[in-house]
CSV table of C-alpha atoms in Angstrom, one decimal:
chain,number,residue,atom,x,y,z
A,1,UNK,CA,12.1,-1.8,6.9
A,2,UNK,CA,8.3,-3.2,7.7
A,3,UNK,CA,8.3,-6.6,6.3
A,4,UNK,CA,5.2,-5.9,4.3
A,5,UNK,CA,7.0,-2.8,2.7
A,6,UNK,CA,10.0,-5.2,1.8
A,7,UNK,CA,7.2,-7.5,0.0
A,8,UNK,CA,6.1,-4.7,-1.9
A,9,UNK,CA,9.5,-3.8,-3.0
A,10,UNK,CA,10.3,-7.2,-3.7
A,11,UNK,CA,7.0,-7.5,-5.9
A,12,UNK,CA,8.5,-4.7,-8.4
A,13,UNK,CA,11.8,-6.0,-8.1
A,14,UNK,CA,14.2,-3.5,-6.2
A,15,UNK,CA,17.6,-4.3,-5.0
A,16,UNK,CA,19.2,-3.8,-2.1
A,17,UNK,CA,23.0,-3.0,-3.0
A,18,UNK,CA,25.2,-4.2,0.2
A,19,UNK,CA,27.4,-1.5,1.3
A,20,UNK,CA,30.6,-2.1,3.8
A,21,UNK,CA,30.6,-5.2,5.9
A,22,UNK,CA,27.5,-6.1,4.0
A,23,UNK,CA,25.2,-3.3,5.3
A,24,UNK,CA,22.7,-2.4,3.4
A,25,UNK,CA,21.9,1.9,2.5
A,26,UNK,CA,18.9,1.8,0.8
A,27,UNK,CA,16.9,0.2,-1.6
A,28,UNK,CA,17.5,0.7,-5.6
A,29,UNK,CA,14.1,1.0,-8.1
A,30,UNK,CA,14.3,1.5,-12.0
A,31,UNK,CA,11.8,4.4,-12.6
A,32,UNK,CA,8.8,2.4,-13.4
A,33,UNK,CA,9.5,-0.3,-10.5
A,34,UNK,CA,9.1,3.1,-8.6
A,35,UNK,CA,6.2,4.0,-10.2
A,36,UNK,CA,4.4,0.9,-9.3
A,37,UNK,CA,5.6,0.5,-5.6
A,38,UNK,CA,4.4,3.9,-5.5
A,39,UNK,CA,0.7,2.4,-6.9
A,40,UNK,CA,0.9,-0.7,-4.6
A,41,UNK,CA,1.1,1.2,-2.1
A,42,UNK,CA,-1.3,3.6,-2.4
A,43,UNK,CA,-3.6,0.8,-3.3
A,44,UNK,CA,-2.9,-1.0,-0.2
A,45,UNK,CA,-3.6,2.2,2.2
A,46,UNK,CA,-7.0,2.8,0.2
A,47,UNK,CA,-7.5,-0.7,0.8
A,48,UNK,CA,-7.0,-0.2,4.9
A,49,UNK,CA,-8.9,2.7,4.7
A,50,UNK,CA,-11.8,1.2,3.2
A,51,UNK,CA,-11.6,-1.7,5.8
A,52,UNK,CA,-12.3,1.0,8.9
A,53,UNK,CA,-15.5,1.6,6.9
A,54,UNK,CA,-16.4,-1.7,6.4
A,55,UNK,CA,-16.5,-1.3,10.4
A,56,UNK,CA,-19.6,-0.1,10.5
A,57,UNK,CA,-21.2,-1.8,7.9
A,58,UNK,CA,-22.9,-3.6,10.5
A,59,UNK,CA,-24.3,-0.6,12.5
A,60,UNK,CA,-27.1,1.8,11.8
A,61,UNK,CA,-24.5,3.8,9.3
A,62,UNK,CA,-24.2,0.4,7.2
A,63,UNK,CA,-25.5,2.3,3.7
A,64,UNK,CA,-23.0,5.4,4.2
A,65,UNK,CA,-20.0,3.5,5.2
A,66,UNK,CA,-20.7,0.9,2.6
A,67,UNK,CA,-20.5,4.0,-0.3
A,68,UNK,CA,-17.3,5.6,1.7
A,69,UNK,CA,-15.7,2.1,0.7
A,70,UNK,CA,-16.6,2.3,-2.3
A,71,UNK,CA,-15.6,5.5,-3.0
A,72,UNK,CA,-11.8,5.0,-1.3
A,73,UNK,CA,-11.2,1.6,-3.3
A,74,UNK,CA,-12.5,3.3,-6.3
A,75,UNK,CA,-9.9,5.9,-6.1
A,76,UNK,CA,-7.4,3.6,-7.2
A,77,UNK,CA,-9.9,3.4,-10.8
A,78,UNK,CA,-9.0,7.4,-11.2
């Protein structure tokens, strides 16, 4: 697992049940803990996103790329 995705999980508080010689299956989420991994991570990749914009904020495209941000982070408001 991506150590950033293991944060994310550990921020809603899954669990990792340890299986057979203490190797661990999968990773366990009450339905809302689910739900909001599921929003942190959406919010994280609108966030990346919105950072390969920001790119070109710089550059002669600055005022469309600054609105494309915009628009990607303000998905998250939806």
């Amino acid at each position: 697992m991506k150590e950033k995705t293991k944060e994310l999980a550990d921020s809603v508080g899954a669990v990792y049940p340890s299986l057979f010689l203490g190797r661990h299956d999968g990773v366990l989420f009450t339905e809302t803990e689910l739900e909001t991994f599921v929003e942190l991570v959406a919010a994280a990749e609108r966030q990346a996103c919105a950072k390969v914009c920001d790119k070109y904020a710089e550059g002669p495209e600055r005022n469309y790329s600054e609105n494309i941000a915009d628009d990607i982070r303000a998905r998250g408001n939806t």
